[in-house]
XYZ file of C-alpha atoms in Angstrom:
452
model
C -7.770 4.952 3.098
C -7.000 1.736 4.957
C -3.512 0.311 5.523
C -2.587 -2.948 7.253
C 0.987 -3.432 8.460
C 2.238 -6.909 9.367
C 5.217 -6.691 11.705
C 5.763 -4.348 14.641
C 9.538 -4.132 14.274
C 11.505 -0.965 13.586
C 10.155 -0.394 10.060
C 6.574 -1.369 10.869
C 6.226 0.832 13.956
C 7.943 3.800 12.277
C 5.623 3.512 9.288
C 2.562 3.166 11.530
C 3.517 6.330 13.438
C 4.064 8.175 10.159
C 0.651 7.108 8.874
C -1.078 8.074 12.111
C -0.037 11.680 11.467
C -1.956 11.511 8.180
C -5.156 10.435 9.990
C -5.291 7.247 7.940
C -7.056 4.048 9.019
C -4.081 1.933 10.079
C -3.937 -1.565 11.619
C -0.662 -3.000 12.982
C -0.493 -6.807 13.323
C 2.115 -8.801 15.217
C 2.030 -12.115 17.099
C 4.402 -10.739 19.762
C 2.406 -8.649 22.215
C 5.547 -7.013 23.644
C 6.495 -5.586 20.253
C 3.089 -3.940 19.959
C 3.731 -2.290 23.334
C 1.727 0.864 23.909
C 1.704 2.066 20.323
C -2.076 1.685 20.124
C -2.486 3.961 23.149
C 0.062 6.562 22.113
C -0.982 6.842 18.446
C -4.232 6.626 16.510
C -3.535 3.063 15.366
C -5.470 -0.174 15.752
C -3.310 -3.091 16.926
C -3.910 -6.816 16.548
C -1.977 -9.467 18.480
C -2.187 -12.233 15.871
C -0.227 -14.051 13.190
C 0.240 -11.969 10.016
C -0.415 -15.093 7.933
C -3.658 -16.003 9.697
C -6.578 -15.728 7.278
C -8.959 -15.068 10.168
C -6.711 -12.336 11.590
C -6.437 -10.624 8.206
C -10.182 -10.798 7.653
C -10.812 -9.392 11.145
C -8.409 -6.547 10.346
C -10.459 -5.677 7.255
C -7.993 -6.794 4.606
C -10.713 -7.038 1.933
C -11.007 -3.244 2.021
C -7.314 -2.460 2.446
C -5.717 -0.030 0.006
C -2.258 -1.248 1.026
C -0.941 -4.302 2.852
C 2.652 -4.140 4.094
C 4.625 -7.195 5.211
C 7.656 -6.043 7.235
C 8.265 -8.813 9.771
C 11.825 -10.061 10.250
C 11.032 -13.162 8.147
C 11.191 -12.669 4.370
C 9.107 -15.778 3.600
C 6.452 -14.751 6.099
C 6.206 -11.295 4.533
C 5.778 -12.731 1.060
C 3.201 -15.312 2.194
C 1.255 -12.658 4.088
C 1.157 -10.457 0.955
C -0.031 -13.352 -1.230
C -2.828 -14.138 1.234
C -3.776 -10.461 1.633
C -3.962 -10.038 -2.139
C -6.182 -13.115 -2.465
C -8.463 -11.690 0.241
C -8.872 -8.362 -1.577
C -6.024 -6.012 -0.647
C -5.520 -3.516 -3.501
C -1.698 -3.221 -3.238
C 0.911 -5.232 -1.331
C 4.565 -4.685 -0.477
C 6.949 -7.169 1.149
C 10.250 -6.606 2.911
C 12.910 -9.046 1.703
C 16.562 -9.858 2.332
C 17.369 -11.656 -0.911
C 18.819 -9.324 -3.504
C 18.070 -11.818 -6.296
C 14.356 -11.049 -6.016
C 14.945 -7.406 -6.977
C 15.994 -8.322 -10.516
C 13.606 -6.646 -13.020
C 13.018 -9.992 -14.721
C 11.076 -11.212 -11.674
C 8.834 -8.152 -11.281
C 5.944 -9.506 -13.335
C 6.196 -12.911 -11.638
C 5.776 -11.406 -8.183
C 2.885 -9.198 -9.335
C 1.092 -12.268 -10.687
C 1.276 -14.047 -7.343
C 0.060 -10.979 -5.456
C 3.173 -9.007 -4.452
C 3.195 -5.552 -6.060
C 6.465 -4.261 -4.634
C 9.561 -5.511 -2.812
C 11.822 -3.517 -0.510
C 15.248 -4.465 0.784
C 16.177 -1.731 3.306
C 19.849 -2.675 3.340
C 20.076 -2.242 -0.444
C 18.386 1.158 -0.217
C 20.734 2.232 2.585
C 23.796 1.005 0.678
C 22.749 3.033 -2.346
C 22.554 6.164 -0.189
C 25.984 5.443 1.288
C 27.643 5.022 -2.099
C 25.956 8.152 -3.461
C 27.305 10.051 -0.467
C 30.841 8.732 -0.906
C 30.931 9.815 -4.545
C 30.632 13.448 -3.382
C 32.757 13.746 -0.255
C 31.559 17.294 0.483
C 27.823 16.507 0.429
C 25.696 15.273 3.360
C 22.891 13.887 1.202
C 22.360 13.389 -2.520
C 19.269 12.451 -4.487
C 19.377 11.876 -8.254
C 16.308 12.266 -10.456
C 16.195 10.453 -13.804
C 19.803 9.254 -13.583
C 20.986 12.671 -12.485
C 19.465 15.122 -14.963
C 18.309 16.848 -11.772
C 20.202 16.518 -8.495
C 19.351 17.517 -4.932
C 22.344 18.112 -2.649
C 22.212 18.545 1.124
C 25.304 20.559 2.122
C 26.564 21.728 5.517
C 27.698 25.320 5.048
C 30.875 26.652 6.623
C 32.438 30.122 6.822
C 34.174 29.450 3.487
C 30.820 29.507 1.638
C 30.661 32.427 -0.829
C 26.895 32.922 -0.703
C 26.306 33.499 3.015
C 24.304 36.431 4.427
C 22.779 37.508 1.118
C 19.037 37.539 0.276
C 18.209 34.495 -1.817
C 16.390 36.680 -4.339
C 19.809 37.994 -5.389
C 21.284 34.475 -5.619
C 18.557 32.262 -7.061
C 17.054 34.157 -9.967
C 15.336 32.593 -13.000
C 18.635 32.209 -14.843
C 20.761 30.915 -11.952
C 21.863 27.266 -12.031
C 20.505 26.268 -8.612
C 17.620 26.746 -6.196
C 17.672 26.522 -2.407
C 14.622 24.396 -1.548
C 15.116 24.024 2.221
C 17.316 25.164 5.090
C 17.865 23.447 8.444
C 19.038 25.948 11.061
C 19.360 24.595 14.568
C 16.078 22.809 15.241
C 14.142 24.875 12.705
C 13.260 24.003 9.119
C 12.927 26.947 6.744
C 11.183 26.758 3.390
C 12.981 29.822 2.053
C 11.599 32.891 0.361
C 13.428 35.659 -1.456
C 14.291 37.565 1.730
C 15.818 34.597 3.541
C 19.590 34.202 3.801
C 22.045 31.344 4.235
C 24.143 31.340 7.402
C 27.241 29.456 8.449
C 26.444 25.976 9.826
C 23.089 25.793 8.013
C 22.262 22.510 6.322
C 21.072 23.765 2.920
C 19.359 21.704 0.222
C 20.258 22.732 -3.328
C 18.397 21.647 -6.462
C 20.567 21.823 -9.570
C 21.485 19.981 -12.746
C 24.369 17.550 -13.111
C 26.678 19.855 -15.054
C 26.546 22.509 -12.318
C 27.672 20.262 -9.440
C 31.287 21.560 -9.714
C 29.949 25.136 -9.631
C 27.933 24.394 -6.467
C 31.062 22.875 -4.931
C 32.955 26.086 -5.627
C 30.412 28.552 -4.245
C 29.923 26.576 -1.025
C 33.676 26.531 -0.468
C 34.233 22.772 -0.642
C 36.867 22.584 -3.392
C 39.591 21.566 -0.934
C 37.673 18.487 0.205
C 39.547 15.470 -1.126
C 37.593 13.052 -3.304
C 37.053 9.685 -1.665
C 39.466 6.950 -2.741
C 40.125 5.042 0.491
C 37.236 3.921 2.725
C 37.251 2.211 6.127
C 33.966 0.605 7.133
C 33.229 -0.530 10.691
C 30.708 -3.374 10.923
C 30.195 -6.153 8.407
C 26.434 -6.568 8.325
C 24.105 -6.776 5.314
C 24.323 -3.055 4.560
C 28.112 -3.232 4.482
C 27.969 -6.195 2.083
C 25.586 -4.426 -0.296
C 27.728 -1.260 -0.177
C 30.918 -3.227 -0.854
C 29.371 -5.009 -3.839
C 28.290 -1.716 -5.442
C 31.296 0.425 -4.568
C 33.016 2.083 -7.576
C 36.212 0.425 -8.773
C 38.304 3.501 -8.014
C 37.554 3.224 -4.273
C 39.562 0.967 -1.982
C 37.626 -0.586 0.928
C 38.627 -2.077 4.278
C 35.917 -3.609 6.487
C 36.659 -3.986 10.204
C 34.483 -6.607 11.897
C 34.698 -7.854 15.505
C 33.124 -11.266 15.001
C 35.637 -13.765 13.626
C 33.042 -16.079 12.056
C 31.406 -13.101 10.359
C 34.802 -12.145 8.921
C 35.032 -15.570 7.335
C 31.550 -15.156 5.887
C 32.426 -11.694 4.562
C 35.446 -13.106 2.764
C 33.128 -15.573 1.024
C 30.495 -12.963 0.117
C 33.053 -10.443 -1.135
C 35.424 -12.866 -2.839
C 34.929 -11.194 -6.231
C 35.669 -7.711 -4.907
C 38.920 -6.067 -3.786
C 37.534 -5.369 -0.304
C 39.872 -6.288 2.573
C 38.232 -7.800 5.676
C 39.995 -7.136 8.982
C 39.183 -8.878 12.256
C 39.205 -6.286 15.023
C 37.442 -3.472 16.845
C 36.842 -0.358 14.744
C 37.125 1.764 17.881
C 40.705 0.608 18.505
C 42.876 3.648 17.766
C 46.033 1.624 17.255
C 44.230 -0.612 14.750
C 42.872 2.407 12.886
C 46.346 3.942 12.758
C 47.790 0.650 11.545
C 45.179 0.444 8.757
C 45.956 3.945 7.522
C 43.123 6.028 8.966
C 45.108 9.249 8.408
C 45.251 8.526 4.668
C 41.580 7.602 4.504
C 39.039 10.018 3.055
C 35.867 8.301 4.366
C 34.885 6.358 7.478
C 31.542 4.510 7.554
C 30.166 3.134 10.844
C 27.540 0.439 10.295
C 27.331 -1.516 13.530
C 23.956 -2.165 15.123
C 24.719 0.251 17.962
C 24.015 3.954 17.336
C 26.214 5.163 20.207
C 29.148 3.122 18.918
C 28.695 4.508 15.396
C 28.495 8.108 16.608
C 31.596 7.814 18.806
C 33.523 6.026 16.058
C 32.743 8.792 13.573
C 33.792 11.463 16.077
C 37.065 9.591 16.581
C 37.623 9.319 12.830
C 37.045 13.067 12.453
C 39.629 13.799 15.147
C 42.080 11.623 13.230
C 41.573 13.761 10.118
C 38.832 11.946 8.184
C 36.533 14.524 6.608
C 33.759 12.270 5.277
C 32.004 10.212 7.938
C 28.796 8.202 7.662
C 26.905 6.758 10.630
C 24.076 4.242 10.679
C 21.659 5.458 13.348
C 18.482 3.426 13.758
C 17.309 5.152 16.930
C 15.494 8.264 15.734
C 15.977 9.894 19.145
C 19.700 10.150 18.361
C 19.340 11.815 14.961
C 19.280 15.413 16.198
C 22.092 14.742 18.658
C 24.230 13.292 15.870
C 23.538 16.351 13.724
C 24.473 18.706 16.576
C 27.736 16.792 16.992
C 28.394 17.346 13.275
C 28.730 13.615 12.646
C 28.302 13.852 8.877
C 25.948 11.753 6.761
C 23.315 9.888 8.764
C 21.690 6.713 7.450
C 18.434 5.372 8.895
C 17.129 2.237 7.196
C 13.609 2.352 8.579
C 13.105 5.931 7.448
C 14.354 5.071 3.949
C 12.096 2.000 3.762
C 9.080 3.905 5.105
C 9.514 6.562 2.390
C 9.359 3.928 -0.345
C 6.249 2.397 1.183
C 4.548 5.732 1.828
C 4.730 6.764 -1.831
C 2.447 3.819 -2.682
C -0.330 5.546 -0.714
C -0.374 8.599 -2.950
C -2.979 8.269 -5.673
C -1.258 10.780 -7.959
C 1.466 9.420 -10.241
C 4.435 9.340 -7.883
C 7.613 7.783 -9.249
C 9.988 8.464 -6.368
C 10.028 9.816 -2.835
C 12.713 10.481 -0.243
C 12.378 11.396 3.395
C 14.750 14.103 4.631
C 15.123 13.221 8.309
C 17.106 16.326 9.137
C 14.272 18.632 8.113
C 11.275 16.389 8.890
C 10.195 16.670 5.277
C 10.092 14.800 1.991
C 11.122 15.278 -1.611
C 8.559 13.763 -3.955
C 8.645 13.237 -7.706
C 5.109 13.769 -9.051
C 4.075 13.303 -12.686
C 1.616 15.995 -13.802
C -1.557 14.424 -15.213
C -3.404 15.766 -18.262
C -5.848 18.432 -17.084
C -4.385 18.595 -13.568
C -4.458 21.844 -11.606
C -0.672 22.210 -11.696
C -0.793 22.582 -15.517
C -3.363 25.400 -15.511
C -1.287 28.368 -14.312
C 2.320 29.485 -13.875
C 3.890 28.189 -10.667
C 3.640 31.553 -8.892
C -0.156 31.537 -9.298
C -0.854 27.947 -8.228
C -1.519 28.780 -4.584
C 0.531 25.880 -3.227
C 0.188 25.272 0.548
C 2.648 27.006 2.871
C 5.764 24.905 3.376
C 5.786 23.622 -0.220
C 8.270 24.502 -2.922
C 8.864 23.152 -6.423
C 12.572 22.695 -7.090
C 12.662 21.463 -10.661
C 11.126 19.251 -13.324
C 12.134 16.769 -15.977
C 10.587 17.199 -19.434
C 11.555 14.461 -21.821
C 15.181 13.884 -20.883
C 15.939 17.482 -19.893
C 16.254 18.710 -16.322
C 14.748 22.179 -15.820
C 14.937 24.375 -12.706
C 11.565 25.886 -11.868
C 10.849 29.562 -11.148
C 7.626 31.485 -10.587
C 7.012 31.968 -14.313
C 7.447 28.291 -15.208
C 4.414 26.644 -16.838
C 4.261 22.954 -15.925
C 3.011 20.656 -18.701
C 1.206 17.322 -18.599
C 3.750 14.509 -18.388
C 6.393 16.605 -16.621
C 8.075 14.905 -13.661
C 8.002 17.600 -10.992
C 10.219 17.607 -7.899
C 8.312 18.916 -4.886
C 9.743 19.627 -1.441
C 7.193 19.656 1.375
C 6.541 18.772 4.985
C 5.072 15.280 5.248
C 1.695 16.525 6.534
C 1.232 18.394 3.230
C 1.753 15.406 0.914
C -1.923 14.557 0.525
C -2.751 18.223 -0.166
C -0.018 18.564 -2.768
C -0.918 15.415 -4.699
C -4.338 16.913 -5.560
C -2.573 19.472 -7.749
C -1.151 16.701 -9.944
C -4.274 14.565 -10.434
C -6.743 14.873 -13.298
C -9.865 16.685 -12.127
C -12.898 18.351 -13.639
C -13.095 20.843 -10.768
C -10.315 23.207 -11.782
């Protein structure tokens, strides 16, 4: 499989590194030699110092045989033009990074496909969606809804108040129980749990459940005293903050603190139809935070472009009594440190964008995919094809690779938790948790084949 990536920025290099682990034929193109750096030496990636819109450069990179062309430069127009050219030269699928929310309207989907752009990604919109989902459940680190929430995955940091600690999972997650534990992060280790494993205090546990049992999960993990989010303070008024403000539920009150005065003026224009309050100041200023009611605020969201600033600001907010904190951390080297400091929810735009792009490489019918940075793994929504291996036997007899677990499925409009006796049917949307290196192995189970 051949992939060409145009743009060696944060998203492009992260995606290229991810693909190199899959031993895929990957070419990274950028006209700035410094951005390419040593990536070609450190990873199994071909690099090309050329313009992403150069027909000659694309031909030299082998675009006519490319399974996927990805335009992720900083310039939206350049990405779209590069995709159009790549499609005309023979690329099978194309995806362009954009920064115009208007283009994401479903009414334009067919138009873009006709001109050669199969998919559009707006990382700030994706990040904003994650932020809002997290704010809706103040006691959850990460949330992922399947089919509008008929199945829900919740990442929860466990404390001593959790009722289900230090008990074998086989006694907690039986066939009739309303949740499954699909993964556990303990220190630096990721555990794909079996029946003998237990939950411990300070684990980050991933629960798969159905929407009606969310209150029950909240009770058993001891989070009932966490106040629901009504007041939010956001530090940093960039694109992600704007998208989050425009999609924030009406029952939440938002204050955005921004240092740049001209940006404050622009924010007031962009958010004129919302109730968001824009404040000119430094979000690290304790007196300003006190003045703006930080002690009566249930959530603090740090979205500046500086990871260290966001981490320190969240730590400060926690000391001032804010329970729900969210930090934008673009430097992957800081992710584990932020988790060890118990920062709260961590948002990484390039990881989110890379997950959406990566799912286009899977030849099975994949409708959704999310990367779980904390556990170096992914949750993927596969659709079982007619005659596929996964439909031939009960789950316990499928022989799935080690490090893979099936958390649930959607059949029709019903969410169903999966156990060892479950028989998957053609057309089921199946939620699979696995380490990223197992994705290509797992997808074979969901494809039609005459070999099984």
